[in-house]
Coordinates of C-alpha atoms and ligand atoms in Angstrom, one line a residue:
X1300 CA 8.4 4.0 20.6
X1301 CA 11.5 6.2 20.0
X1302 CA 12.2 7.1 16.4
X1303 CA 15.0 4.9 15.1
X1304 CA 18.1 6.9 14.4
X1305 CA 18.5 7.4 10.6
X1306 CA 21.8 8.4 9.2
X1307 CA 21.6 8.3 5.4
X1308 CA 25.3 9.3 5.0
X1309 CA 26.3 5.7 5.9
X1310 CA 24.8 4.5 2.6
X1311 CA 27.1 6.8 0.6
X1312 CA 24.6 8.0 -2.0
X1313 CA 24.4 11.8 -1.3
X1314 CA 23.3 12.7 -4.9
X1315 CA 20.4 10.2 -4.7
X1316 CA 19.1 10.2 -1.0
X1317 CA 18.0 13.1 1.1
X1318 CA 16.0 13.4 4.3
X1319 CA 12.8 15.4 4.9
X1320 CA 10.8 15.9 8.0
X1321 CA 7.1 16.7 7.4
X1322 CA 6.8 16.9 11.2
X1323 CA 9.4 16.8 13.9
X1324 CA 10.9 13.4 14.5
X1325 CA 9.2 11.9 11.5
X1326 CA 11.8 11.1 8.8
X1327 CA 10.9 10.7 5.1
X1328 CA 13.6 9.5 2.7
X1329 CA 13.5 11.2 -0.7
X1330 CA 15.1 9.2 -3.6
X1331 CA 15.9 11.0 -6.8
X1332 CA 17.6 9.0 -9.5
X1333 CA 17.8 9.2 -13.3
X1334 CA 14.6 7.1 -13.5
X1335 CA 12.2 8.5 -10.9
X1336 CA 11.5 10.5 -7.8
X1337 CA 10.1 8.8 -4.7
X1338 CA 9.5 9.4 -1.0
X1339 CA 9.3 6.8 1.7
X1340 CA 8.4 7.5 5.3
X1341 CA 10.2 5.4 7.9
X1342 CA 6.8 5.3 9.7
X1343 CA 5.1 2.3 8.1
X1344 CA 7.8 2.0 5.4
X1345 CA 5.1 4.0 3.7
X1346 CA 5.8 5.2 0.1
X1347 CA 4.1 8.6 -0.3
X1348 CA 5.3 9.7 -3.7
X1349 CA 6.5 8.1 -7.0
X1350 CA 6.8 9.8 -10.3
X1351 CA 8.9 8.5 -13.3
X1352 CA 11.2 11.4 -14.4
X1353 CA 9.2 13.8 -16.7
X1354 CA 5.9 12.3 -15.7
X1355 CA 3.1 13.4 -13.4
X1356 CA 2.9 11.5 -10.0
X1357 CA 1.5 8.0 -10.2
X1358 CA 0.8 7.9 -6.5
X1359 CA -1.7 10.2 -4.6
X1360 CA -1.1 11.4 -1.0
X1361 CA -3.6 13.8 0.6
X1362 CA -2.5 17.4 1.3
X1363 CA -4.3 16.9 4.7
X1364 CA -2.4 13.6 5.6
X1365 CA -1.2 13.5 9.2
X1366 CA 2.4 12.7 9.9
X1367 CA 2.3 11.4 13.4
X1368 CA 3.3 8.1 15.1
X1369 CA 0.4 5.7 15.4
X1370 CA -1.6 7.4 12.7
X1371 CA -1.6 6.0 9.1
X1372 CA -0.8 8.4 6.3
X1373 CA -3.8 9.1 4.0
X1374 CA -2.5 8.1 0.6
X1375 CA 0.6 6.5 -0.8
X1376 CA 1.0 2.8 -0.2
X1377 CA 0.0 1.8 3.4
X1378 CA 1.2 -1.7 4.3
X1379 CA -1.8 -3.5 5.7
X1380 CA -0.2 -6.3 7.7
X1381 CA -0.6 -8.8 9.4
X1382 CA -4.3 -8.4 9.1
X1383 CA -6.7 -6.5 6.7
X1384 CA -9.7 -4.5 8.0
X1385 CA -10.8 -5.3 11.5
X1386 CA -8.7 -7.6 13.6
X1387 CA -9.6 -11.3 12.6
X1388 CA -10.6 -12.1 16.3
X1389 CA -12.6 -8.9 16.5
X1390 CA -10.2 -7.3 19.0
X1391 CA -11.5 -3.7 18.9
X1392 CA -8.4 -2.3 20.8
X1393 CA -6.2 -3.3 17.8
X1394 CA -5.9 -1.0 14.8
X1395 CA -7.7 -1.6 11.5
X1396 CA -5.4 -3.0 8.8
X1397 CA -2.8 -4.2 11.3
X1398 CA 0.1 -2.3 13.0
X1399 CA 2.7 -2.3 10.2
X1400 CA 1.4 1.0 8.8
X1401 CA 1.5 2.7 12.2
X1402 CA 5.0 1.6 13.4
X1403 CA 8.5 2.9 12.7
X1404 CA 10.4 0.4 10.5
X1405 CA 14.2 0.1 10.2
X1406 CA 16.1 1.0 7.1
X1407 CA 18.4 -2.0 6.6
X1408 CA 20.2 -1.3 3.4
X1409 CA 20.3 0.9 0.3
X1410 CA 21.9 -0.2 -3.0
X1411 CA 22.1 1.6 -6.3
X1412 CA 22.6 -0.2 -9.7
X1413 CA 21.9 0.2 -13.4
X1414 CA 18.1 -0.5 -12.8
X1415 CA 17.6 2.0 -9.9
X1416 CA 17.8 2.3 -6.2
X1417 CA 16.8 -0.5 -3.9
X1418 CA 15.9 0.1 -0.2
X1419 CA 15.3 -2.7 2.3
X1420 CA 13.2 -2.1 5.4
X1421 CA 12.4 -4.4 8.3
X1422 CA 9.6 -4.2 10.8
X1423 CA 10.9 -4.6 14.4
X1424 CA 9.4 -7.9 15.8
X1425 CA 8.7 -6.2 19.2
X1426 CA 6.0 -4.2 17.4
X1427 CA 4.0 -7.4 17.3
X1428 CA 2.3 -6.6 20.7
X1429 CA -0.6 -9.0 20.3
X1430 CA 1.0 -11.9 18.5
X1431 CA 4.2 -12.0 20.5
X1432 CA 7.1 -12.8 18.1
X1433 CA 5.2 -15.0 15.7
X1434 CA 5.7 -13.1 12.4
X1435 CA 8.4 -10.7 11.1
X1436 CA 8.4 -8.7 7.9
X1437 CA 10.7 -7.0 5.4
X1438 CA 9.8 -4.7 2.6
X1439 CA 12.0 -4.0 -0.4
X1440 CA 11.4 -1.1 -2.7
X1441 CA 13.0 -0.8 -6.1
X1442 CA 12.8 2.8 -7.5
X1443 CA 13.5 2.6 -11.2
X1444 CA 11.6 3.2 -14.4
X1445 CA 9.1 0.9 -12.7
X1446 CA 8.2 0.8 -9.0
X1447 CA 8.6 -2.6 -7.3
X1448 CA 7.6 -3.6 -3.8
X1449 CA 8.4 -7.0 -2.2
X1450 CA 6.7 -7.7 1.1
X1451 CA 8.2 -10.8 2.8
X1452 CA 6.5 -12.3 5.8
X1453 CA 8.4 -14.8 8.0
X1454 CA 6.9 -17.2 10.4
X1455 CA 9.4 -17.1 13.3
X1456 CA 7.3 -19.2 15.6
X1457 CA 7.0 -23.0 16.1
X1458 CA 3.5 -23.2 14.8
X1459 CA 1.5 -22.5 11.6
X1460 CA 0.4 -18.9 11.4
X1461 CA -2.3 -17.3 9.4
X1462 CA -2.1 -13.6 8.3
X1463 CA -3.5 -11.2 5.7
X1464 CA -1.8 -8.5 3.8
X1465 CA -2.5 -5.6 1.3
X1466 CA -0.3 -3.1 -0.4
X1467 CA -3.0 -0.5 -0.3
X1468 CA -2.0 1.6 -3.3
X1469 CA -3.6 5.1 -3.9
X1470 CA -3.3 6.0 -7.6
X1471 CA -3.4 9.7 -8.5
X1472 CA -6.1 10.4 -11.1
X1473 CA -7.6 13.6 -12.5
X1474 CA -11.2 12.4 -11.8
X1475 CA -12.1 9.0 -10.4
X1476 CA -15.5 9.3 -12.1
X1477 CA -13.7 9.2 -15.4
X1478 CA -11.3 6.4 -14.5
X1479 CA -11.6 2.6 -15.1
X1480 CA -9.7 -0.4 -13.8
X1481 CA -9.6 -3.4 -16.2
X1482 CA -8.4 -6.9 -15.8
X1483 CA -11.1 -8.1 -13.4
X1484 CA -13.7 -9.2 -15.9
X1485 CA -15.4 -12.4 -14.8
X1486 CA -13.8 -12.4 -11.4
X1487 CA -15.8 -13.0 -8.2
X1488 CA -15.9 -10.3 -5.6
X1489 CA -17.3 -9.3 -2.2
X1490 CA -19.1 -6.0 -2.3
X1491 CA -18.7 -4.5 1.2
X1492 CA -20.5 -1.2 0.7
X1493 CA -24.0 -2.1 1.9
X1494 CA -25.3 -3.1 5.4
X1495 CA -24.6 -6.6 4.4
X1496 CA -21.8 -7.9 2.2
X1497 CA -22.9 -9.4 -1.1
X1498 CA -21.0 -11.7 -3.5
X1499 CA -21.0 -10.8 -7.2
X1500 CA -19.2 -11.3 -10.5
X1501 CA -17.5 -8.5 -12.4
X1502 CA -18.6 -7.7 -15.8
X1503 CA -16.2 -5.5 -17.9
X1504 CA -14.0 -2.8 -16.3
X1505 CA -14.6 -1.3 -12.8
X1506 CA -15.8 2.3 -12.8
X1507 CA -16.0 4.8 -9.9
X1508 CA -19.4 6.6 -10.1
X1509 CA -19.4 6.9 -6.3
X1510 CA -18.4 4.7 -3.3
X1511 CA -16.7 1.4 -4.4
X1512 CA -15.4 -1.1 -1.9
X1513 CA -14.8 -4.6 -3.3
X1514 CA -12.5 -7.5 -2.5
X1515 CA -11.8 -9.5 -5.7
X1516 CA -10.5 -13.0 -5.8
X1517 CA -8.0 -12.3 -8.6
X1518 CA -4.3 -12.7 -9.3
X1519 CA -4.6 -10.8 -12.7
X1520 CA -2.6 -7.9 -14.0
X1521 CA -4.7 -4.7 -13.7
X1522 CA -4.7 -1.6 -15.8
X1523 CA -5.8 1.9 -14.7
X1524 CA -7.0 4.1 -17.5
X1525 CA -8.3 7.7 -17.4
X1526 CA -10.5 9.2 -20.1
X1527 CA -8.5 12.5 -19.7
X1528 CA -5.0 11.1 -20.2
X1529 CA -3.2 9.0 -22.7
X1530 CA -1.2 7.4 -19.9
X1531 CA -2.1 4.0 -18.6
X1532 CA -0.8 2.4 -15.4
X1533 CA -0.2 -1.3 -15.3
X1534 CA -0.1 -3.3 -12.0
X1535 CA 1.7 -6.7 -12.2
X1536 CA 1.7 -8.9 -9.2
X1537 CA 3.0 -12.3 -7.9
X1538 CA 1.8 -14.4 -5.0
X1539 CA -1.3 -12.1 -4.6
X1540 CA -4.7 -13.8 -4.9
X1541 CA -6.8 -10.7 -3.9
X1542 CA -7.3 -7.2 -5.3
X1543 CA -9.2 -4.6 -3.4
X1544 CA -10.7 -1.8 -5.3
X1545 CA -11.8 1.2 -3.2
X1546 CA -12.8 4.9 -3.3
X1547 CA -14.9 6.2 -0.4
X1548 CA -17.3 8.3 -2.5
X1549 CA -18.7 11.7 -1.4
X1550 CA -20.4 10.8 1.9
X1551 CA -17.7 8.7 3.5
X1552 CA -14.8 10.7 1.9
X1553 CA -16.1 14.1 3.3
X1554 CA -16.2 12.6 6.8
X1555 CA -12.4 11.8 6.7
X1556 CA -10.5 14.4 8.6
X1557 CA -7.3 13.7 6.7
X1558 CA -8.7 14.0 3.2
X1559 CA -9.7 17.4 1.6
X1560 CA -13.2 17.4 0.1
X1561 CA -11.9 18.2 -3.4
X1562 CA -9.5 15.2 -3.2
X1563 CA -12.2 12.5 -3.0
X1564 CA -12.2 12.1 -6.7
X1565 CA -8.4 12.6 -7.1
X1566 CA -7.5 8.9 -6.4
X1567 CA -8.6 5.3 -6.8
X1568 CA -7.2 2.5 -4.7
X1569 CA -6.2 -0.8 -6.4
X1570 CA -4.6 -3.0 -3.7
X1571 CA -2.5 -6.1 -4.2
X1572 CA -3.4 -8.4 -1.4
X1573 CA -4.1 -11.8 0.2
X1574 CA -7.1 -11.4 2.4
X1575 CA -10.2 -13.3 3.6
X1576 CA -10.4 -16.7 2.0
X1577 CA -7.1 -15.9 0.3
X1578 CA -5.3 -15.2 3.6
X1579 CA -1.9 -16.9 3.9
X1580 CA -1.3 -19.9 6.1
X1581 CA 2.4 -20.1 6.8
X1582 CA 4.2 -23.2 8.2
X1583 CA 6.6 -22.8 11.1
X1584 CA 9.9 -21.3 9.8
X1585 CA 8.4 -20.6 6.3
X1586 CA 8.4 -17.3 4.4
X1587 CA 6.0 -15.8 1.9
X1588 CA 6.7 -12.9 -0.5
X1589 CA 4.1 -10.8 -2.2
X1590 CA 5.6 -8.8 -5.1
X1591 CA 4.0 -6.1 -7.2
X1592 CA 5.2 -3.5 -9.7
X1593 CA 3.7 -0.5 -11.3
X1594 CA 4.7 0.8 -14.7
X1595 CA 3.3 3.5 -16.9
X1596 CA 2.7 3.5 -20.7
X1597 CA 2.3 6.8 -22.5
Ligands
LIG2834 O1 -9.3 4.5 6.6 P1 -8.5 3.3 6.4 O2 -8.3 2.5 7.7 O3 -7.1 3.7 5.8 O4 -9.2 2.3 5.4 C1 -9.5 2.8 4.2 C2 -10.2 1.7 3.3 O5 -9.3 0.7 3.1 C3 -9.8 -0.2 2.1 O6 -8.9 -1.2 1.8 C4 -11.1 -0.9 2.7 O7 -11.6 -1.8 1.7 C5 -12.1 0.1 3.1 O8 -13.2 -0.5 3.6 C6 -11.5 1.1 4.0 O9 -12.4 2.2 4.3

């Protein structure tokens, strides 16, 4: 697909917006305002950087990430849509986690106000190769003291449609082995690490001694805490019934070509989602919006 033409000058915010190109024909929008710095790639409407002014980055992106059409960026916030993991009908020719993260989106509008900078992206419906024109999506980012994402799915067909979604957020940490996620105590989850999935119940915070890959049934607010830092990160969400907690661990992480070996412990994923039994069934003409925001506390 040709790269959509991107002319930031039409938005009239030259002090806030600039364009970068990590590889030719692969535009990334840098947003720099009094509250924070952020970068969003047009490919996947994929946020690759967010740091409140004066703070260390909140979001991790790998130094070995590949910036190429059809390949998801390792790190940032991949948009997994309209399915999560393998295709629900087992279609092996279709990419894991859907096609939204491997397609160029359109930048529809940019607005700046007292709370920050707001960018609206839309996913071209023709990208829905398999499902025709059944679902369309928009994603709105607000870059302020907090980072907010609103992923809206619209059923543009005449029939009920089922879909899954995850904002697959990679949080930057000093060492995952000394990091905990709290807010899931007592919640049920599916552990997907073994040969066979097992159903368990969380007790206390989630730690990352090695590989962790869990799908929680949870709509709770989560907190990421590192032993080495006073800063805590809070994840608030709306219309999200699933949280996926993931780090590949040493064995799987070192097999990833787009992740450096010393980066495996430099992130943890806490994903705001609706997957598996919590997938969304959308009536004809209806819309659904998953919202989440990230804030830091010193
Ligand atoms: O390598 P990908 O396709 O970006 O997926 C990364 C991980 O994404 C997580 O959401 C899944 O729970 C993991 O099972 C998966 O390995």
